[in-house]
Amino acid sequence: MPKPIDMQYHESIEVGNVRFGDTIEGLDSFHNFMSSELGQFLFYNAEDTLIRQGKCANADKCPCQEPRQMDAICSNVRCTVPHCLSPIQPPGHCCPMCGSWFRMDMATINGVFNMQTFMDKLRRKINTGEVDDSGVEFHIGVDRSAGANVVQLIIVDKGEYGEKSTRMMDSLGPFFEKQFSAGFQVTHAGQPHTPLEGGQLLAFVMLTLIVASTFFSIIYVYYYDDVLLPRLRAAVRNRQFFTTPFVFARFDPNNDVDGLSVDVTYPSAVQLANEEREESAALGDDVENHHASSFNNPMYEKPAPKVDPAMEVFDDVELLVK
């Protein structure tokens, strides 16, 4: 928010030309603005201050953008982050910007230099240039800060920066070479670039850490883990893993029909007799309904009988005689 200026100790001020935005320009408009509600808010005690038309006889004695004026003006400006790689900040501007900047020291110009003639030629060249001037804005002036006397041209894009200003400045290169032959400087802001803000930078760092952690975890599991990876491979190869509706077995520990419950109470004598009769009946039914699938071998695990070889031969002879 702009800071107000107290005009109490200023009996009169001389103004050459004033411009506020696109609505207020000239001495009369500025005088009416001072009397308005907004003007009284920005300029305190300005009712008795005389505003007169002023004229600077010598430009060296009344330069524009004096340090004290620049500090007062720029203290009310909130600069935004420019969306380019190498922002420029020409003298007389409070904030860095995206665009192109031309500078030529008039002390190095050979011969007579007419500023008004140069400005007229430059405007005609821009209006008839190869680049459409409807997408750019430009300003021509003289930088006299710190005792300098430099012609400067500033070209910026209208709206979002898209390097139209740099193309416009490049198209003016032959014109500058014809006018000055050498000694001028051209600075470009570079390619468009959107810097990350605080929250975006934090989110980017967190996402990078998550991706890096996931990557190294996969590498560790693949090369060094002998437990998790084999289980995963076995689960993938087992088709039942994908067809079984429930991966984990579920049962009711208090259900009597699940086959897993155990009664730890001791039964009574009557219950034992009933259970024995039920088991005998069930065993009888099994014997009647099912064929025998096994038998007891009486010779299993019994030693072989010892037989005298002489007696064995005698028995064979006796059988033959009979």
Coordinates of C-alpha atoms in Angstrom, one line a residue:
M1 CA 0.0 0.0 0.0
P2 CA 1.5 3.4 -0.9
K3 CA 2.7 5.6 1.9
P4 CA 1.2 9.1 2.1
I5 CA 3.4 12.2 1.6
D6 CA 3.0 15.2 4.0
M7 CA 3.0 18.5 2.0
Q8 CA 2.7 20.7 5.1
Y9 CA 6.2 22.2 4.7
H10 CA 6.0 22.6 0.9
E11 CA 4.6 26.0 0.0
S12 CA 4.9 25.3 -3.7
I13 CA 6.1 22.7 -6.1
E14 CA 7.1 22.9 -9.7
V15 CA 6.0 20.1 -12.0
G16 CA 7.0 19.6 -15.6
N17 CA 4.7 16.6 -16.3
V18 CA 3.0 14.0 -14.2
R19 CA 1.5 10.7 -15.2
F20 CA -0.4 8.3 -12.9
G21 CA -1.4 5.2 -14.8
D22 CA -3.5 5.8 -17.8
T23 CA -6.0 8.3 -16.3
I24 CA -4.0 11.2 -14.9
E25 CA -1.5 13.0 -17.0
G26 CA -0.5 16.7 -17.1
L27 CA -0.5 19.5 -14.6
D28 CA -4.3 20.2 -14.6
S29 CA -5.2 16.5 -14.1
F30 CA -2.6 16.3 -11.2
H31 CA -4.1 19.4 -9.6
N32 CA -7.6 18.0 -9.7
F33 CA -6.2 14.7 -8.3
M34 CA -4.7 16.5 -5.4
S35 CA -8.1 17.9 -4.4
S36 CA -9.9 14.5 -4.7
E37 CA -10.4 12.1 -1.8
L38 CA -7.7 9.7 -3.0
G39 CA -5.3 12.6 -3.6
Q40 CA -5.8 13.9 0.0
F41 CA -5.2 10.4 1.3
L42 CA -1.9 10.2 -0.6
F43 CA -0.8 13.8 -0.1
Y44 CA -1.5 15.2 3.3
N45 CA -2.0 19.0 3.9
A46 CA -1.8 19.8 0.2
E47 CA -4.6 22.3 0.2
D48 CA -2.3 25.3 0.6
T49 CA 0.5 24.0 -1.6
L50 CA 0.8 25.8 -4.9
I51 CA 1.4 23.7 -8.0
R52 CA 3.1 25.5 -10.8
Q53 CA 4.3 24.6 -14.2
G54 CA 8.1 24.1 -14.0
K55 CA 10.8 23.8 -16.6
C56 CA 14.3 22.6 -16.2
A57 CA 16.7 24.9 -18.0
N58 CA 19.6 22.5 -17.6
A59 CA 19.0 18.8 -17.6
D60 CA 22.2 18.2 -15.7
K61 CA 20.9 20.2 -12.7
C62 CA 17.6 18.5 -12.4
P63 CA 18.0 14.8 -13.3
C64 CA 15.2 12.3 -13.0
Q65 CA 15.2 9.4 -10.6
E66 CA 17.3 11.0 -7.9
P67 CA 18.3 8.6 -5.1
R68 CA 16.0 10.1 -2.5
Q69 CA 13.1 10.1 -5.0
M70 CA 13.8 6.5 -6.0
D71 CA 13.9 5.3 -2.4
A72 CA 10.6 7.0 -1.6
I73 CA 8.9 5.6 -4.7
C74 CA 10.3 2.1 -4.6
S75 CA 9.4 1.8 -0.9
N76 CA 5.8 1.6 -2.0
V77 CA 6.3 -1.0 -4.7
R78 CA 6.0 -4.7 -4.0
C79 CA 8.0 -6.6 -6.6
T80 CA 6.9 -10.0 -8.0
V81 CA 9.2 -12.8 -9.0
P82 CA 10.0 -12.4 -12.7
H83 CA 9.5 -15.5 -14.8
C84 CA 12.8 -15.5 -16.7
L85 CA 16.2 -16.9 -16.2
S86 CA 18.2 -13.6 -16.1
P87 CA 15.9 -10.7 -15.2
I88 CA 17.1 -7.1 -16.0
Q89 CA 16.7 -4.0 -13.8
P90 CA 17.5 -0.8 -15.7
P91 CA 18.2 2.4 -13.8
G92 CA 15.0 4.1 -12.8
H93 CA 13.1 0.9 -12.2
C94 CA 12.3 -0.5 -8.8
C95 CA 11.9 -4.2 -9.7
P96 CA 13.7 -6.7 -11.9
M97 CA 11.8 -7.5 -15.1
C98 CA 11.8 -9.8 -18.1
G99 CA 12.7 -8.1 -21.4
S100 CA 15.6 -6.6 -23.4
W101 CA 17.7 -3.6 -22.6
F102 CA 19.8 -1.4 -24.9
R103 CA 22.4 1.1 -23.7
M104 CA 24.6 3.6 -25.6
D105 CA 26.9 6.1 -23.9
M106 CA 26.5 9.4 -25.7
A107 CA 30.1 10.4 -24.8
T108 CA 31.4 7.7 -27.2
I109 CA 29.3 8.9 -30.1
N110 CA 31.3 10.5 -32.9
G111 CA 29.8 13.7 -34.3
V112 CA 26.5 15.3 -33.4
F113 CA 23.8 13.3 -31.8
N114 CA 20.2 14.5 -31.9
M115 CA 18.1 12.6 -29.3
Q116 CA 14.8 13.6 -30.8
T117 CA 15.8 12.5 -34.3
F118 CA 17.0 9.2 -33.0
M119 CA 13.8 8.6 -31.1
D120 CA 11.6 9.3 -34.1
K121 CA 13.7 7.0 -36.3
L122 CA 13.5 4.3 -33.7
R123 CA 9.7 4.5 -33.3
R124 CA 9.3 4.3 -37.1
K125 CA 11.6 1.3 -37.2
I126 CA 9.7 -0.5 -34.4
N127 CA 6.3 0.2 -36.0
T128 CA 7.5 -1.2 -39.4
G129 CA 9.7 -3.9 -37.9
E130 CA 9.6 -7.7 -38.6
V131 CA 8.1 -8.4 -35.1
D132 CA 4.5 -7.4 -34.3
D133 CA 4.8 -4.4 -31.9
S134 CA 1.3 -5.0 -30.5
G135 CA 2.7 -7.7 -28.2
V136 CA 5.4 -5.5 -26.7
E137 CA 5.9 -2.2 -24.9
F138 CA 9.0 0.0 -25.1
H139 CA 10.4 3.1 -23.4
I140 CA 13.2 5.4 -24.7
G141 CA 15.0 7.7 -22.3
V142 CA 18.3 9.0 -21.0
D143 CA 20.0 7.6 -17.9
R144 CA 21.8 10.4 -16.1
S145 CA 22.2 8.6 -12.8
A146 CA 25.6 8.9 -11.1
G147 CA 26.7 11.5 -13.7
A148 CA 26.1 9.2 -16.7
N149 CA 24.6 10.3 -20.0
V150 CA 23.4 7.1 -21.6
V151 CA 20.7 6.5 -24.1
Q152 CA 18.6 3.4 -23.1
L153 CA 15.8 1.5 -24.8
I154 CA 13.7 -1.0 -22.7
I155 CA 11.4 -3.4 -24.4
V156 CA 9.1 -5.8 -22.4
D157 CA 6.4 -8.2 -23.3
K158 CA 2.7 -7.4 -22.7
G159 CA 1.3 -9.8 -20.3
E160 CA 3.2 -13.1 -19.8
Y161 CA 6.8 -13.2 -20.9
G162 CA 7.3 -15.0 -24.2
E163 CA 10.6 -13.6 -25.6
K164 CA 8.8 -11.3 -28.0
S165 CA 10.8 -8.4 -26.6
T166 CA 14.1 -10.2 -27.3
R167 CA 13.1 -10.9 -30.9
M168 CA 12.1 -7.3 -31.3
M169 CA 15.5 -6.2 -29.9
D170 CA 17.3 -8.6 -32.2
S171 CA 15.4 -7.2 -35.2
L172 CA 16.7 -3.7 -34.4
G173 CA 20.3 -4.9 -34.4
P174 CA 21.0 -3.6 -38.0
F175 CA 19.5 -0.3 -37.1
F176 CA 21.8 0.2 -34.1
E177 CA 24.8 -0.8 -36.1
K178 CA 24.0 1.8 -38.8
Q179 CA 23.4 4.5 -36.2
F180 CA 26.4 3.9 -33.8
S181 CA 28.6 1.3 -35.6
A182 CA 29.9 0.1 -32.2
G183 CA 29.9 0.8 -28.5
F184 CA 26.3 -0.2 -27.6
Q185 CA 25.2 -2.9 -25.3
V186 CA 22.2 -5.2 -25.5
T187 CA 21.1 -7.4 -22.6
H188 CA 18.4 -10.1 -22.7
A189 CA 16.4 -11.6 -19.9
G190 CA 16.8 -15.1 -21.2
Q191 CA 14.4 -17.9 -21.6
P192 CA 11.0 -18.1 -19.7
H193 CA 11.4 -19.7 -16.4
T194 CA 8.9 -20.2 -13.5
P195 CA 10.7 -20.4 -10.2
L196 CA 9.3 -22.6 -7.5
E197 CA 7.7 -21.0 -4.5
G198 CA 8.2 -22.1 -0.9
G199 CA 5.3 -24.6 -0.8
Q200 CA 6.1 -25.9 -4.3
L201 CA 9.8 -26.4 -3.4
L202 CA 8.9 -28.3 -0.2
A203 CA 6.5 -30.6 -2.1
F204 CA 9.2 -31.2 -4.8
V205 CA 11.8 -32.1 -2.2
M206 CA 9.4 -34.5 -0.4
L207 CA 8.4 -36.2 -3.7
T208 CA 12.0 -36.6 -4.6
L209 CA 12.8 -38.2 -1.2
I210 CA 9.8 -40.6 -1.6
V211 CA 10.8 -41.6 -5.1
A212 CA 14.4 -42.1 -4.1
S213 CA 13.5 -44.2 -1.0
T214 CA 11.2 -46.4 -3.0
F215 CA 13.8 -47.0 -5.7
F216 CA 16.5 -48.0 -3.2
S217 CA 14.1 -50.1 -1.2
I218 CA 13.3 -52.1 -4.4
I219 CA 17.0 -52.5 -5.1
Y220 CA 17.6 -53.8 -1.6
V221 CA 14.7 -56.2 -1.6
Y222 CA 15.7 -57.6 -5.0
Y223 CA 19.4 -58.2 -4.3
Y224 CA 19.7 -58.6 -0.5
D225 CA 16.4 -59.7 1.0
D226 CA 16.0 -63.5 1.1
V227 CA 12.7 -63.6 2.9
L228 CA 10.2 -61.2 1.3
L229 CA 11.0 -61.7 -2.3
P230 CA 10.7 -65.5 -2.3
R231 CA 7.4 -65.2 -0.6
L232 CA 6.2 -62.7 -3.2
R233 CA 7.3 -64.9 -6.0
A234 CA 5.6 -67.9 -4.5
A235 CA 2.4 -66.0 -4.1
V236 CA 2.5 -64.8 -7.7
R237 CA 3.2 -68.3 -9.0
N238 CA 0.4 -69.8 -6.9
R239 CA -2.8 -69.5 -8.9
Q240 CA -5.0 -70.1 -5.9
F241 CA -3.6 -66.8 -4.5
F242 CA -5.7 -65.0 -7.1
T243 CA -8.7 -67.2 -7.2
T244 CA -9.3 -67.7 -3.4
P245 CA -11.9 -65.2 -2.2
F246 CA -10.2 -65.0 1.2
V247 CA -6.5 -65.1 1.5
F248 CA -6.5 -65.8 5.2
A249 CA -8.5 -68.6 6.8
R250 CA -11.2 -67.5 9.0
F251 CA -12.9 -69.6 11.7
D252 CA -15.0 -69.2 14.8
P253 CA -13.1 -70.5 17.9
N254 CA -16.4 -71.2 19.7
N255 CA -18.0 -73.1 16.8
D256 CA -18.6 -76.8 17.5
V257 CA -18.9 -77.8 13.9
D258 CA -15.6 -76.5 12.6
G259 CA -13.6 -79.5 13.8
L260 CA -11.2 -77.4 15.7
S261 CA -13.0 -77.0 19.1
V262 CA -11.8 -79.2 22.0
D263 CA -13.9 -79.9 25.1
V264 CA -11.6 -80.0 28.1
T265 CA -14.2 -81.0 30.7
Y266 CA -14.2 -84.6 32.0
P267 CA -17.3 -86.6 31.0
S268 CA -19.4 -88.6 33.5
A269 CA -19.7 -92.5 33.6
V270 CA -23.0 -92.4 31.7
Q271 CA -21.5 -90.2 29.0
L272 CA -18.6 -92.5 28.6
A273 CA -20.9 -95.5 28.2
N274 CA -23.0 -93.8 25.6
E275 CA -19.9 -92.7 23.7
E276 CA -18.5 -96.3 23.7
R277 CA -21.8 -97.7 22.4
E278 CA -21.9 -95.0 19.7
E279 CA -18.3 -95.8 18.7
S280 CA -19.0 -99.5 18.6
A281 CA -22.1 -99.0 16.4
A282 CA -20.2 -96.7 14.1
L283 CA -17.4 -99.3 13.9
G284 CA -19.9 -102.1 13.1
D285 CA -21.5 -100.0 10.4
D286 CA -18.1 -99.3 8.9
V287 CA -17.2 -103.1 8.8
E288 CA -20.5 -104.0 7.1
N289 CA -20.4 -101.2 4.6
H290 CA -16.8 -101.3 3.6
H291 CA -14.5 -104.0 2.3
A292 CA -11.4 -104.9 4.3
S293 CA -8.4 -103.1 3.0
S294 CA -5.8 -104.6 5.3
F295 CA -5.1 -107.6 7.6
N296 CA -2.8 -108.6 10.4
N297 CA 0.2 -110.6 9.2
P298 CA 1.1 -113.2 11.9
M299 CA 4.6 -113.6 10.6
Y300 CA 5.4 -109.9 10.8
E301 CA 8.5 -109.2 12.8
K302 CA 8.9 -112.9 13.9
P303 CA 12.3 -114.7 13.5
A304 CA 12.6 -117.4 10.9
P305 CA 12.6 -121.0 12.4
K306 CA 15.8 -122.8 12.6
V307 CA 15.8 -126.1 10.5
D308 CA 18.5 -128.8 10.5
P309 CA 19.7 -129.4 6.9
A310 CA 20.1 -133.2 7.5
M311 CA 16.5 -133.5 8.7
E312 CA 15.3 -131.5 5.7
V313 CA 17.1 -133.9 3.3
F314 CA 15.7 -136.9 5.2
D315 CA 12.2 -135.6 4.9
D316 CA 12.6 -135.3 1.1
V317 CA 14.0 -138.9 0.8
E318 CA 11.1 -140.3 3.0
L319 CA 8.6 -138.6 0.8
L320 CA 10.2 -140.1 -2.4
V321 CA 10.2 -143.7 -0.9
K322 CA 6.6 -143.5 0.0

